[in-house]
XYZ file of C-alpha atoms in Angstrom:
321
model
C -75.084 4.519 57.368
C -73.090 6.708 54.728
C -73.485 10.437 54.000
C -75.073 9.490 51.024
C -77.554 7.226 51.807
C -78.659 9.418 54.858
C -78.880 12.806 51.885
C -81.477 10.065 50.382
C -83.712 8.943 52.959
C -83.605 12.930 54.234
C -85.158 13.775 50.568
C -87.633 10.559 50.662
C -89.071 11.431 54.046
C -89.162 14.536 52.795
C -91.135 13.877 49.775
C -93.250 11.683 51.353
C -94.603 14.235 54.058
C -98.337 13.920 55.156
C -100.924 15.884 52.992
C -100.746 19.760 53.756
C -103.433 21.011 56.204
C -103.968 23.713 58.339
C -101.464 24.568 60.885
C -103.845 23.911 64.073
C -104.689 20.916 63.062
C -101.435 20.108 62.246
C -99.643 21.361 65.312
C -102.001 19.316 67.218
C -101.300 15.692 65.837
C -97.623 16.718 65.035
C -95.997 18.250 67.724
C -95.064 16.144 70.648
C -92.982 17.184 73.821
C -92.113 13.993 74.503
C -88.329 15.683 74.500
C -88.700 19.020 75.741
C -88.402 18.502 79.957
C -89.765 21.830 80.331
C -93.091 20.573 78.949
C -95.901 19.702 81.197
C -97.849 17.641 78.400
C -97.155 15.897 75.584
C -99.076 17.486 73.476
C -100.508 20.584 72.588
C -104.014 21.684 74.067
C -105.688 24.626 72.567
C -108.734 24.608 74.989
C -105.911 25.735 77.618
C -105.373 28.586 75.339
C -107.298 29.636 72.813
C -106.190 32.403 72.743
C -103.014 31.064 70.116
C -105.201 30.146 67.410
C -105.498 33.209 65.905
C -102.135 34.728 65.843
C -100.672 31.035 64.661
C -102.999 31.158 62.165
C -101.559 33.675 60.702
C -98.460 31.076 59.852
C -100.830 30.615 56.555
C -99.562 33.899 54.994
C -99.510 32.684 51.299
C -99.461 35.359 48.971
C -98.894 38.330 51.435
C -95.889 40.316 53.232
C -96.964 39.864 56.774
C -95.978 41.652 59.591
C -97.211 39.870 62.840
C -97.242 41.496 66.589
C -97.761 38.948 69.569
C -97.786 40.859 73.339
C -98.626 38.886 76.021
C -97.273 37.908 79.756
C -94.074 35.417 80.258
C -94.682 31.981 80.107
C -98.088 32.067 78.560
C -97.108 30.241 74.831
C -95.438 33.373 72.634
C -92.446 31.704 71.766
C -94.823 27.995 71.431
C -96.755 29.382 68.633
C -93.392 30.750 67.289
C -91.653 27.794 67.307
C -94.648 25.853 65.501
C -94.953 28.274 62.599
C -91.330 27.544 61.712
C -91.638 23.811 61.795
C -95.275 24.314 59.509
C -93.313 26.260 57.107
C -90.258 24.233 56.874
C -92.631 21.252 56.558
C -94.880 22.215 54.218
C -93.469 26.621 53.206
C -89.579 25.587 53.121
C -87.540 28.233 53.014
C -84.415 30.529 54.173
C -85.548 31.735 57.577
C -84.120 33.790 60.739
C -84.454 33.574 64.556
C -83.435 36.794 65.977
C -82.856 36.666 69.886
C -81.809 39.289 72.309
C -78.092 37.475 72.266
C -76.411 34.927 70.471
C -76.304 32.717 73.735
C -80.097 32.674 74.316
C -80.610 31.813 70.325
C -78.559 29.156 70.639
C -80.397 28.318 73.614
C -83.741 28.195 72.023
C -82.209 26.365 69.494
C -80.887 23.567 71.368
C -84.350 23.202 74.315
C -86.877 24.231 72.268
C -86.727 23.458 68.285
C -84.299 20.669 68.150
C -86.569 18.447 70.804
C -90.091 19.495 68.569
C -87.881 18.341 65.179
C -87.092 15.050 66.468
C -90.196 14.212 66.531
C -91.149 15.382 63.410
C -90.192 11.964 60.958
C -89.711 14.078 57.883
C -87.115 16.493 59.853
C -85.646 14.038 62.315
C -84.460 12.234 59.546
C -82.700 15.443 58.046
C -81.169 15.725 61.551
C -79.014 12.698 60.622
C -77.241 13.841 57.986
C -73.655 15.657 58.293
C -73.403 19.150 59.303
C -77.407 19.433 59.624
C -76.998 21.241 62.031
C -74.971 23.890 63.934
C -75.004 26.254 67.210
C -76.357 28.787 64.871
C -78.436 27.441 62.012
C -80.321 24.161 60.369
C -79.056 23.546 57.388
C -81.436 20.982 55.669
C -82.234 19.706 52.333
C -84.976 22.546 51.760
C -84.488 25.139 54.373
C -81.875 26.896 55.916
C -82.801 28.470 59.468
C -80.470 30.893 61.363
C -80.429 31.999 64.525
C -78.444 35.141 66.063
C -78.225 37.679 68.786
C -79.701 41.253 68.023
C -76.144 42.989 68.949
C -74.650 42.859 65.156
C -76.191 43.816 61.994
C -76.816 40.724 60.323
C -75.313 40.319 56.832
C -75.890 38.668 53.523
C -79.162 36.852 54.455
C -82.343 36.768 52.559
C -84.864 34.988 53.994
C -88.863 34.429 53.766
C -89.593 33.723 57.285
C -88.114 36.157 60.168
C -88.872 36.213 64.172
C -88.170 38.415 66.436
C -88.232 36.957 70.254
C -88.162 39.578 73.150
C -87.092 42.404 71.313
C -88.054 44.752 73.808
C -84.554 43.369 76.068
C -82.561 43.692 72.837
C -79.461 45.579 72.938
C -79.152 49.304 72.538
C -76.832 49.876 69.813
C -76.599 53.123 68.336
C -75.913 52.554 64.662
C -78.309 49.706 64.457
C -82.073 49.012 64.646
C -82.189 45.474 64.809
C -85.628 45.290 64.132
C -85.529 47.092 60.872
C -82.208 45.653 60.127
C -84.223 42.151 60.067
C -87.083 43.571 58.384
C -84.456 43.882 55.453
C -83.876 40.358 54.826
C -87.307 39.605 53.607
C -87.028 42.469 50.512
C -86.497 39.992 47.938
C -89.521 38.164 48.316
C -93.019 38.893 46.935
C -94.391 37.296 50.107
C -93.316 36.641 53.584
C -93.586 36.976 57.055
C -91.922 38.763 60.044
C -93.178 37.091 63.286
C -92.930 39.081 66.354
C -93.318 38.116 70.179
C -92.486 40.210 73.645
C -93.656 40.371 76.777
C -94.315 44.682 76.526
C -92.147 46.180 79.000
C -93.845 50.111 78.619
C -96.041 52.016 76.515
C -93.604 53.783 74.252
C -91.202 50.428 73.957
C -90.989 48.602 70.675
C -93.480 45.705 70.675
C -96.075 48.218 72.067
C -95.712 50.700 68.974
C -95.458 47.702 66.651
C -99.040 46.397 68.376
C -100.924 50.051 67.909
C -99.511 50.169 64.395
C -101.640 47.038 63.419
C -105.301 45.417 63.849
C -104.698 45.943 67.882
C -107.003 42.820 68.191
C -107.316 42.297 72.164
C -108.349 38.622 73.364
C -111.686 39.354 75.039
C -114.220 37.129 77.486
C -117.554 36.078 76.762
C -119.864 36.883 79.102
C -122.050 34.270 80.856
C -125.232 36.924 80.983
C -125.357 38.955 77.304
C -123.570 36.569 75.952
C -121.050 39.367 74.321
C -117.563 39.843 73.873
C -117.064 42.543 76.617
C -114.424 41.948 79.039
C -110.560 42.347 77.876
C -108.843 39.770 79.025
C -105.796 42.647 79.820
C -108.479 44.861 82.277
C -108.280 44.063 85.538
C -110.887 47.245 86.208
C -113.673 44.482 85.767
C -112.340 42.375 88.823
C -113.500 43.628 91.816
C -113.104 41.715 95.597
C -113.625 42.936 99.064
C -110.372 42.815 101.816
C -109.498 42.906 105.517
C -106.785 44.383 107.134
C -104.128 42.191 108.471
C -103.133 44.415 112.086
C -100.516 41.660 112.546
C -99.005 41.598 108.930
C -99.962 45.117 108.164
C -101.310 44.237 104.422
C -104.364 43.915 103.420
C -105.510 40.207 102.942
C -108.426 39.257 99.791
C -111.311 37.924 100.858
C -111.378 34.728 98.484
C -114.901 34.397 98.105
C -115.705 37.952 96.913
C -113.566 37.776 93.606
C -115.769 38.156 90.716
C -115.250 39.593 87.419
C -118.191 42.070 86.244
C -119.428 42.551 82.775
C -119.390 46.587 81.907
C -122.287 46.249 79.915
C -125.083 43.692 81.711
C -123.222 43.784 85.099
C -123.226 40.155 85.077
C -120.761 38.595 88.261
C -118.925 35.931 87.300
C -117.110 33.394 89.297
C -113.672 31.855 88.649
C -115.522 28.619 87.762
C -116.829 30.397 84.846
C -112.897 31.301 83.483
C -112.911 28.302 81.315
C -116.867 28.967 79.232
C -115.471 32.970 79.268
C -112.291 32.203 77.456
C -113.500 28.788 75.229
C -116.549 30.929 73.969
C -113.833 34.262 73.974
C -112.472 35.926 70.899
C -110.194 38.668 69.280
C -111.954 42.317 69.184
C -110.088 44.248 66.690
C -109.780 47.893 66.447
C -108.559 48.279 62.724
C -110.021 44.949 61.200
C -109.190 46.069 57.498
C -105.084 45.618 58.900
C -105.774 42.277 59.899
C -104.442 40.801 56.383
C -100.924 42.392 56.435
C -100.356 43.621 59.976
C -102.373 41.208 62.691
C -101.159 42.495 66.254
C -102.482 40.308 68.931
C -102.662 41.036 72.964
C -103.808 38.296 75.648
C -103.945 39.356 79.392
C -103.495 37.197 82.554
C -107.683 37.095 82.812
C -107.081 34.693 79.259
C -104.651 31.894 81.133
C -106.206 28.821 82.483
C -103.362 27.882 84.560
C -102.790 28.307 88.559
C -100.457 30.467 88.905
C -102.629 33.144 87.235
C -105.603 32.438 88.990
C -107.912 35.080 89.884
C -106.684 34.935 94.271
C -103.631 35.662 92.597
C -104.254 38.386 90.522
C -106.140 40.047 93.091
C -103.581 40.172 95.641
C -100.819 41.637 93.362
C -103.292 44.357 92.709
């Protein structure tokens, strides 16, 4: 097929993209991992973790400058909900945007394991794909959006985009002349609405994506309780777990006794059990300390006590503490 004909069926498909609707609903029938072979499923369940709804939500950001903070463990769906807000807004927002990663090699590694597989099977953007010089280590270049990606280490120069993300910046490079984070925040002066999209894994209290959390709604993902039936237990406080433990003569440690882990509620003293994880966190919700922020600066934190999957479960917690 010729350059030209592939620059037409790029701008048919993407004329002819489904109806707009919300992101959730849209991330749910449209993205498929059927090309990502890091993925476990092939598509997206939010009853794993609800706990993403709100913050990729806040993709929707017509008509406001919007500064969003997401801290929350490794491996637990930050760069997920990043990666679908980009593919919403280039679907349905396009736009110039910018990926900012702590190096040039791990953007163009996010580039190449985690976008490119999710826009292949997107019809509208697969098709784009085809076409000539598309696409690059370093940016998208489609028929409505341009999307960069580059390492924190060098000021970035004559861009002007809508959309900016910042992944990890708490491991981005200390460079004296530059603040990388401002540096982006730059880019998105010329518009009368945008959005700067921010996930890290917080490393300490006075680090960047901490400050950036406390200086918006600091809405922490919190439990349900089985007995009040309130929103009491932060999913981040391990304070509310309590177990009972031997101690191991032979091994020298001391060992959890499985069957005492149960998570109290501070306010009715309700015990749950780990069988209750899944009710807690379904029925769970944000509790924000500044709600009038939420509009322009929504900062969102999630805990291990919010993650439905194994390797977080409550044995495990309890013997790391």
């Amino acid at each position: 097929m010729n350059p030209e004909q592939l620059f037409i069926n790029a701008v048919r498909a993407f004329l002819t993209l489904q109806p707009r609707t919300g992101i959730v609903e849209w991330a749910e029938t449209a993205i498929d991992f059927s090309e990502d072979v890091s993925a476990e499923r092939k598509r997206v369940d939010f009853s794993l973790s609800p706990f993403l709804i709100d913050p990729l939500k806040c993709w929707e950001y017509s008509g406001h400058i919007r500064e969003v903070v997401v801290c929350a463990p490794e491996q637990t769906g930050k760069t997920m909900i990043e990666s679908f807000g980009v593919l919403y807004c280039m679907n349905f927002k396009p736009s110039s945007m910018l990926c900012v990663y702590p190096s040039d090699d791990q953007a163009a590694d996010v580039n190449k394991l985690k976008y490119e597989p999710l826009m292949k099977r997107i019809p509208a953007l697969a098709e784009e794909l085809k076409r000539p010089f598309a696409k690059r280590k370093d940016c998208y270049i489609l028929a409505a959006s341009t999307m960069f990606f580059q390492g924190a280490g060098a000021k970035i120069m004559s861009k002007s985009c809508k959309v900016v993300v910042l992944d990890e910046e708490d491991q981005y490079p200390v460079v004296k002349t530059l603040d990388a984070v401002s540096d982006t925040r730059k880019r998105t002066r010329s518009y009368s609405e945008s959005i700067m999209f921010r996930v890290c894994t917080p490393t300490e209290k006075t680090g960047s994506i901490w400050r950036a959390f406390l200086a918006g709604s600091q809405g922490y993902w919190t439990l349900r309780c089985r007995g009040c039936g309130e929103l009491t237990m932060r999913s981040c406080d391990f304070g509310n777990l309590q177990f009972e433990s031997n101690y191991d003569d032979e091994r020298g440690l001391y060992m959890v006794k499985p069957n005492s882990i149960r998570l109290i509620c501070p306010k009715c003293k309700h015990e749950h059990k780990e069988t209750d994880k899944r009710w807690m966190n379904l029925n769970g919700g944000y509790v924000h300390t500044f709600p009038e922020r939420i509009e322009e600066r929504p900062s969102f934190q999630y805990g291990v006590l919010a993650t439905q999957f194994p390797i977080m479960s409550w044995p495990r917690i309890a013997e790391k503490i």
